[in-house]
Coordinates of C-alpha atoms in Angstrom, one line a residue:
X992 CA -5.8 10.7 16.4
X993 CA -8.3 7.6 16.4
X994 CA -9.1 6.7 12.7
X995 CA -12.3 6.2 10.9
X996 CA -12.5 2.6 10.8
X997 CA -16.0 2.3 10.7
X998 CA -17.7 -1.0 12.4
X999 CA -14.3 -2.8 11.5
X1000 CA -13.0 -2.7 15.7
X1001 CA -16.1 -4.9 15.9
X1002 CA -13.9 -7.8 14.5
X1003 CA -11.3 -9.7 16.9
X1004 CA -9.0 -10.5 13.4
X1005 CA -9.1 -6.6 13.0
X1006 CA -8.1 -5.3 16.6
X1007 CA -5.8 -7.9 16.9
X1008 CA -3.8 -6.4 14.1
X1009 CA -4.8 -2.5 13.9
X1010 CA -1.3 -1.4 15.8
X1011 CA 0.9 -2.6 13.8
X1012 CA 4.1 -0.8 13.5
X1013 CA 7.0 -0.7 11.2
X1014 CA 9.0 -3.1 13.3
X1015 CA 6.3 -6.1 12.8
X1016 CA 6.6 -6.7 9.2
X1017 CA 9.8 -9.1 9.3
X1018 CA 9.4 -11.9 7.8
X1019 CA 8.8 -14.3 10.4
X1020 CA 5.5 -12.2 11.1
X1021 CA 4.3 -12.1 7.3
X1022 CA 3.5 -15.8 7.1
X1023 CA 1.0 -15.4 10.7
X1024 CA -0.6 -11.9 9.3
X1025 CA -1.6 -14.0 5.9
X1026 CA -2.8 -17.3 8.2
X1027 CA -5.2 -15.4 10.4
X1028 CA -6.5 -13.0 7.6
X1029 CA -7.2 -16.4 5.5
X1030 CA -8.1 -18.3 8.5
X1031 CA -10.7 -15.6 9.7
X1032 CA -12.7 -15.2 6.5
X1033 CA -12.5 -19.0 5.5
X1034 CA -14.1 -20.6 9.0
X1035 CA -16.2 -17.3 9.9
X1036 CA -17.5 -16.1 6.9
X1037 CA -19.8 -18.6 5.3
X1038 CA -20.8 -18.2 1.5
X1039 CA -17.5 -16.4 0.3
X1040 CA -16.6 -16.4 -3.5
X1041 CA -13.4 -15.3 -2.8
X1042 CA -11.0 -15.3 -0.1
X1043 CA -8.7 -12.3 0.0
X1044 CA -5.1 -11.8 1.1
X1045 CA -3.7 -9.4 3.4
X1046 CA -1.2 -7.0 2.0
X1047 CA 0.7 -3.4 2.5
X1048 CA 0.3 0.0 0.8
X1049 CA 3.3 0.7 -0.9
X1050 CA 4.6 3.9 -3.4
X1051 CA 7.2 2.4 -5.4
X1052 CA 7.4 -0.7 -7.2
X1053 CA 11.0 -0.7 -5.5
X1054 CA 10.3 0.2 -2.4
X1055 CA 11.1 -2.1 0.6
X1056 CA 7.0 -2.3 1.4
X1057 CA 6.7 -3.5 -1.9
X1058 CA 8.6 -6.3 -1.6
X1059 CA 6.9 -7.0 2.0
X1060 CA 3.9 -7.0 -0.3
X1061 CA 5.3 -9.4 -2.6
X1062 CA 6.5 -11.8 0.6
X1063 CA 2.6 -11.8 2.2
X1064 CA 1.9 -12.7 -1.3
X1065 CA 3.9 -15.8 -1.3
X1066 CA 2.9 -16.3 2.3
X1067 CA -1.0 -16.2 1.6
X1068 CA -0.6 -18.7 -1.5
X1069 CA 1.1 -21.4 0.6
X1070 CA -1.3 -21.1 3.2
X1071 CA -4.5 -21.3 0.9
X1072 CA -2.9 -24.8 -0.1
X1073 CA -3.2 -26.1 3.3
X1074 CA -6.6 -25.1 3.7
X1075 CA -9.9 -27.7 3.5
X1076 CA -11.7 -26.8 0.4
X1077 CA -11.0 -23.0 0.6
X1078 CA -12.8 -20.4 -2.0
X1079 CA -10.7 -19.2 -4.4
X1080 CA -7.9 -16.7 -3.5
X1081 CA -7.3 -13.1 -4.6
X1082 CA -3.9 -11.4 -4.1
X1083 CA -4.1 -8.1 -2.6
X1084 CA -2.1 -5.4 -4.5
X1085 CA -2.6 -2.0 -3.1
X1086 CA 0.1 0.7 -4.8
X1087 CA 0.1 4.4 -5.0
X1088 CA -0.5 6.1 -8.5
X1089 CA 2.4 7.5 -8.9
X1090 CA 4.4 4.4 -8.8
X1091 CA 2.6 3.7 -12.3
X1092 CA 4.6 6.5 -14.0
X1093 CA 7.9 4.3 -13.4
X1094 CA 6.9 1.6 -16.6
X1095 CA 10.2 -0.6 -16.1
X1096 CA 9.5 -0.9 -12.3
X1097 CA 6.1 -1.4 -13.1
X1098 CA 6.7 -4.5 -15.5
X1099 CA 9.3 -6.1 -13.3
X1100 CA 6.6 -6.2 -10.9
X1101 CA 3.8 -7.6 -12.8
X1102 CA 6.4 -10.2 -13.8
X1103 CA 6.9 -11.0 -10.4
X1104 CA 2.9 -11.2 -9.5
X1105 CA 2.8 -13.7 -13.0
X1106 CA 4.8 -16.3 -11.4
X1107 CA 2.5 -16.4 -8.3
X1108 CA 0.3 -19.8 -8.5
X1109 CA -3.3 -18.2 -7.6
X1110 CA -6.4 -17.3 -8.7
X1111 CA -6.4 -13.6 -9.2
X1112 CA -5.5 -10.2 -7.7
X1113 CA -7.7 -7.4 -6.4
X1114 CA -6.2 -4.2 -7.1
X1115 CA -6.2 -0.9 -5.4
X1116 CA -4.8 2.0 -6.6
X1117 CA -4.4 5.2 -3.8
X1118 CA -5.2 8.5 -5.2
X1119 CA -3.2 11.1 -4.4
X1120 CA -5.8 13.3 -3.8
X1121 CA -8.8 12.5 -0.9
X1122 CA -11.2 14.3 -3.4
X1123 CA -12.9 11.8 -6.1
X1124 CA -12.3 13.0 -9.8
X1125 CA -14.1 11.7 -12.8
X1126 CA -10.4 11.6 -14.1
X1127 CA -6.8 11.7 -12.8
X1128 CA -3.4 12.2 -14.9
X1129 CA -4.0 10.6 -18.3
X1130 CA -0.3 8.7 -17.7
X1131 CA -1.5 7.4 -15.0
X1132 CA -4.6 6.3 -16.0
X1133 CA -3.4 4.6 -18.9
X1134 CA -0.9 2.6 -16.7
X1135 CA -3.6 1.7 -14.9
X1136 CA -5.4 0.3 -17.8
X1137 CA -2.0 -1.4 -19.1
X1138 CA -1.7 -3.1 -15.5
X1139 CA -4.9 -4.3 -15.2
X1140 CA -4.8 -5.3 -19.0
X1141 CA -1.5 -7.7 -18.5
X1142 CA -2.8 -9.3 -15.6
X1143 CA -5.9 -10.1 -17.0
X1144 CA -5.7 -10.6 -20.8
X1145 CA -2.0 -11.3 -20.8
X1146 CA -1.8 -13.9 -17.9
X1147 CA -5.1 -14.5 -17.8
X1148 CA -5.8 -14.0 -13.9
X1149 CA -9.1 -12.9 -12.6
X1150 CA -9.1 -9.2 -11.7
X1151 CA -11.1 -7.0 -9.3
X1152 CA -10.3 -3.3 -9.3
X1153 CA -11.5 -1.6 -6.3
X1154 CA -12.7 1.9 -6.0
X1155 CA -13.3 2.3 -9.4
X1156 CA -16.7 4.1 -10.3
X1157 CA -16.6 5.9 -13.8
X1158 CA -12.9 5.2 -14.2
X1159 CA -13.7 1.5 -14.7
X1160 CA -15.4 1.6 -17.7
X1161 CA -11.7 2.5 -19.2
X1162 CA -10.2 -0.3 -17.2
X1163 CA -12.9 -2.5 -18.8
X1164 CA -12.2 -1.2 -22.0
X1165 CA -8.7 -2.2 -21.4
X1166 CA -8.9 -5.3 -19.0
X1167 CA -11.4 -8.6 -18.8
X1168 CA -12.2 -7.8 -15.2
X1169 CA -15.0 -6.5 -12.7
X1170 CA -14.9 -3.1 -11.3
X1171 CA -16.5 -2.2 -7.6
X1172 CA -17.3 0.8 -5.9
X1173 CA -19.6 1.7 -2.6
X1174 CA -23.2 2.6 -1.6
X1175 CA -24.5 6.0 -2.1
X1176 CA -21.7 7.1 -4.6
X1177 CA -18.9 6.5 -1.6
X1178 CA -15.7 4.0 -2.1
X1179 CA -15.7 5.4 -5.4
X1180 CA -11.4 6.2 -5.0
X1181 CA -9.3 4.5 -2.7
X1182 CA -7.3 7.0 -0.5
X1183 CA -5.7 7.0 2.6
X1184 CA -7.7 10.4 3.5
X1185 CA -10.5 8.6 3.7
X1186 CA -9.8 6.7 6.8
X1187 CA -8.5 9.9 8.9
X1188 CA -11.0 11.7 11.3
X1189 CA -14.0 14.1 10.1
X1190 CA -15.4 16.8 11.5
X1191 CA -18.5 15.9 9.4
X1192 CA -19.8 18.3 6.4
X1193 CA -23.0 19.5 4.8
X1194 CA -25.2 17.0 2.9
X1195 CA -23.9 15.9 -0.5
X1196 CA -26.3 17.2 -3.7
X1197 CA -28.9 14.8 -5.0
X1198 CA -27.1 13.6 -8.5
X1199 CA -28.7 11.6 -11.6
X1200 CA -26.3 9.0 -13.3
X1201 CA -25.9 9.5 -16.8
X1202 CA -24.2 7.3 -19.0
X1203 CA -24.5 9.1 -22.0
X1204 CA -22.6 11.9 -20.2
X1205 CA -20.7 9.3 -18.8
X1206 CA -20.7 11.8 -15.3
X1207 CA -23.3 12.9 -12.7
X1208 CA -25.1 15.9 -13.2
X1209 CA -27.0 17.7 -10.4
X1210 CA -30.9 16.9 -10.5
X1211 CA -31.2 20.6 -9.8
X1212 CA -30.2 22.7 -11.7
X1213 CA -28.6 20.6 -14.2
X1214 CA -30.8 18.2 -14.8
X1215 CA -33.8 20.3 -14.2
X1216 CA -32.1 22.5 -17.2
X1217 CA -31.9 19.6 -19.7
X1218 CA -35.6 19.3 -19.3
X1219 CA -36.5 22.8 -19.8
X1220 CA -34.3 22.6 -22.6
X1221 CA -36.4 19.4 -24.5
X1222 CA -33.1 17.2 -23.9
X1223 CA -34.0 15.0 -20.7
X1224 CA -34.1 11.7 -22.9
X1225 CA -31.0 12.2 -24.6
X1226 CA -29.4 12.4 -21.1
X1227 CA -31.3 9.6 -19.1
X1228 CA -29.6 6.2 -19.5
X1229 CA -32.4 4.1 -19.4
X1230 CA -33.1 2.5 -15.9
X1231 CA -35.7 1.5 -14.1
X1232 CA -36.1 4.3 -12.1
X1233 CA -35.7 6.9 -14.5
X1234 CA -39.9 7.6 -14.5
X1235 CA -38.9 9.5 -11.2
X1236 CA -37.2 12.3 -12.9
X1237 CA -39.4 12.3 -16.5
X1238 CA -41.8 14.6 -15.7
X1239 CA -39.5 17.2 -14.6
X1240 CA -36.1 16.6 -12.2
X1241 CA -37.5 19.5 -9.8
X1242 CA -40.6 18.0 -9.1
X1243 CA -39.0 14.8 -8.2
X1244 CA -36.4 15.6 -6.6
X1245 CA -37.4 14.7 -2.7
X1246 CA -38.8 10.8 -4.6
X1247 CA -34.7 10.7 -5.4
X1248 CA -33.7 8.9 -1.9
X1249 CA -30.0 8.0 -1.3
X1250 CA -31.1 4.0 -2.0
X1251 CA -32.3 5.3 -5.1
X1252 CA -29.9 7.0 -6.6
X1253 CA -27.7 4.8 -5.5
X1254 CA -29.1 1.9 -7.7
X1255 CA -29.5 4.1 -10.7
X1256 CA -25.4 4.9 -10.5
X1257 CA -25.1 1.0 -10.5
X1258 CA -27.5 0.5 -13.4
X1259 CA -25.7 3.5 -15.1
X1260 CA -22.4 2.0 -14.7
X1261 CA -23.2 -1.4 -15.8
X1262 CA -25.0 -0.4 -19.0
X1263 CA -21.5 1.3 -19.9
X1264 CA -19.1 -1.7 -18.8
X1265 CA -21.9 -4.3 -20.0
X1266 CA -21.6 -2.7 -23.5
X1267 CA -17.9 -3.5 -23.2
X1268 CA -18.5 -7.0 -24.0
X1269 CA -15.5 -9.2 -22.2
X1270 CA -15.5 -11.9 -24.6
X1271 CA -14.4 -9.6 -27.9
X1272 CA -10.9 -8.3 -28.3
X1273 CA -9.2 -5.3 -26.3
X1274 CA -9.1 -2.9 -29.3
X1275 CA -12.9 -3.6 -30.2
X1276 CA -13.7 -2.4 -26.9
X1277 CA -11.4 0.4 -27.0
X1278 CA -13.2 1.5 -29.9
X1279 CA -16.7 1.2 -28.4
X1280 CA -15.4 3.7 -25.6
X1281 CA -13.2 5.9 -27.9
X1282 CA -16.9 6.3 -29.1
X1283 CA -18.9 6.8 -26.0
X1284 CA -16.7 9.6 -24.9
X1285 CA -16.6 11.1 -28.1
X1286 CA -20.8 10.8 -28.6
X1287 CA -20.3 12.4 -24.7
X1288 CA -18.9 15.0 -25.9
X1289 CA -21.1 15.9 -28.4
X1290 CA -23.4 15.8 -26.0
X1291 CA -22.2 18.2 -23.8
X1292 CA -21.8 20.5 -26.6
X1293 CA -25.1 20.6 -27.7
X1294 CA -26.4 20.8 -24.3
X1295 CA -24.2 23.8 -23.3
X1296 CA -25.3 25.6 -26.5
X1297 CA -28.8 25.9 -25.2
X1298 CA -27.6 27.4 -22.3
X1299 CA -27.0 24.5 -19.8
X1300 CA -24.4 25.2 -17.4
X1301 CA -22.4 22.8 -15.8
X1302 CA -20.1 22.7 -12.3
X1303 CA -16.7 21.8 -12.8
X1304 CA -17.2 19.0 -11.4
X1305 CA -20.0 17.2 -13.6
X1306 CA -18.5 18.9 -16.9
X1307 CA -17.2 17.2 -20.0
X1308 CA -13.5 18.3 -18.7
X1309 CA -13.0 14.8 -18.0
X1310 CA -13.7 13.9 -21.8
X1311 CA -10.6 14.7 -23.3
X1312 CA -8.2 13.1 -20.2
X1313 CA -9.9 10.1 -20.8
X1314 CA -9.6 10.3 -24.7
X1315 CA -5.6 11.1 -24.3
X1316 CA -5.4 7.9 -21.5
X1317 CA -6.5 5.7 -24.3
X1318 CA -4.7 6.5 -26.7
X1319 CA -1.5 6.5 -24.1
X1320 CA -3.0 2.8 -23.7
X1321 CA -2.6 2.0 -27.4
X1322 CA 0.5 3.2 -27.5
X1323 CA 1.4 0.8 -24.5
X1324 CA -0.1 -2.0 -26.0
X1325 CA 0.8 -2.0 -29.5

């Protein structure tokens, strides 16, 4: 079955490569793969910040792919050297999450990554499950956070976690790095489902970003149900485009356009990861999320006490996995 590669066939560097089997990742091919990725974005992408390496998915910090990962590493530094005046270069390290629940594996890897002379590393981490959650296994969240952390605060690299939505206001509690996810509330979780053929599917809900919920409630009837119940402004983060929704969520509902609600889940987000302030120390910031989720909470309870109900989806049930991957993370960090 063709995949869904989106307007990616429309690049030569990407159908050159796209059939790539097991047999072509010896290591006479690695250092050519990492040349014409660098190559490509360096002379025919003008205005880059970064460049970015190739790499492998892998599921186990031990795993032969791993270690090809580790070896296009290597093989995308030594090529950046050569190159005239390149942008910066970021590492690629894309890993399953349940290779974060081995810790020893995990910390002989990150040893390995600190020795590499570059720049910084853009992480992915590959869900499990095709379906984006608010929260995953507190474990392996809070490696996630512990990853991110030593690269970042303990090696000092720069950091980009991909695919991270909600989920990276806990990695910038833990981690001085920036977070990235898609337009219109896509590319918010990195998984290989994502990429397999659709046979399409109804029209997703109309959602309001909240970042005193720290979720996404439906405009209708959620949000439409905090008005009625006098509570809109203790849900409404405080953007721009809130004015759309103050007079009632139901009667501005069709004004809450897909570009719209996209830039409002931006403006959400950053007000949460901008009020985890990079330059003061990790267990500062873990505090000022500790009480975010915990004000969240509250929130929720008063708000389901006068009769707001909630899908299981925008809930507080994320609250307390987020609250037990924290303190996993102090526990790691101590």
């Amino acid at each position: 079955r063709d995949p869904r590669d989106g307007k990616l066939p429309e690049y030569d560097y990407y159908n050159d490569n796209c059939n790539l089997n097991r047999t072509q990742f010896a290591p006479r091919h690695l250092a050519k793969y990492a040349q014409q990725c660098l190559d490509f974005q360096h002379e025919q992408i003008a205005g880059l910040d970064y460049l970015i390496s190739p790499s492998v998915l892998f599921d186990d910090f031990q795993d032969s792919w791993s270690q090809v990962s580790l070896a296009m590493a290597d093989a995308a530094v030594e090529h950046h050297a050569q190159l005239d005046d390149p942008a910066p270069l970021l590492i690629t390290v894309a890993v399953g999450e349940a290779a974060l629940r081995n810790a020893d594996a995990m910390n002989e890897f990150l040893d390995a990554l600190s020795m590499l002379e570059v720049d910084g590393f853009y992480v992915l981490i590959s869900r499990s499950s095709p379906n984006y959650r608010l929260a995953v296994d507190p474990d392996t969240m809070a490696a996630q956070m512990y990853f991110t952390h030593v690269l970042s605060v303990i090696n000092e690299y720069e950091v980009f976690s991909g695919y991270s939505d909600w989920i990276g206001a806990l990695l910038s509690a833990a981690a001085n790095l920036h977070v990235a996810c898609g337009w219109h509330q896509s590319l918010r979780a990195f998984s290989l489902g994502r990429f397999l053929p659709t046979s399409g599917g109804r029209r997703p809900r109309r959602r309001y970003s909240s970042a005193p919920l720290l979720s996404n409630p439906l405009i209708v009837p959620e949000l439409e149900d905090i008005f009625l119940a006098g509570e809109l402004e203790a849900v409404l983060t405080g953007t721009a485009y809130d004015g759309l929704l103050s007079d009632g969520p139901a009667d501005g509902h069709e004004d809450w356009t897909d570009e719209i609600s996209c830039l409002a889940h931006w403006a959400s987000l950053n007000s949460v990861i901008e009020s985890l302030d990079p330059t003061t120390p990790t267990k500062r910031r873990i505090t000022t999320l500790s009480r975010q989720t915990d004000n969240a909470e509250k929130l929720y309870m008063r708000l389901q006490g006068e009769g707001v109900n909630f899908d299981s989806q925008t809930g507080p049930g994320h609250l307390p996995t987020w609250k037990e991957a924290i303190e996993l993370f102090e526990e790691l960090v101590k």
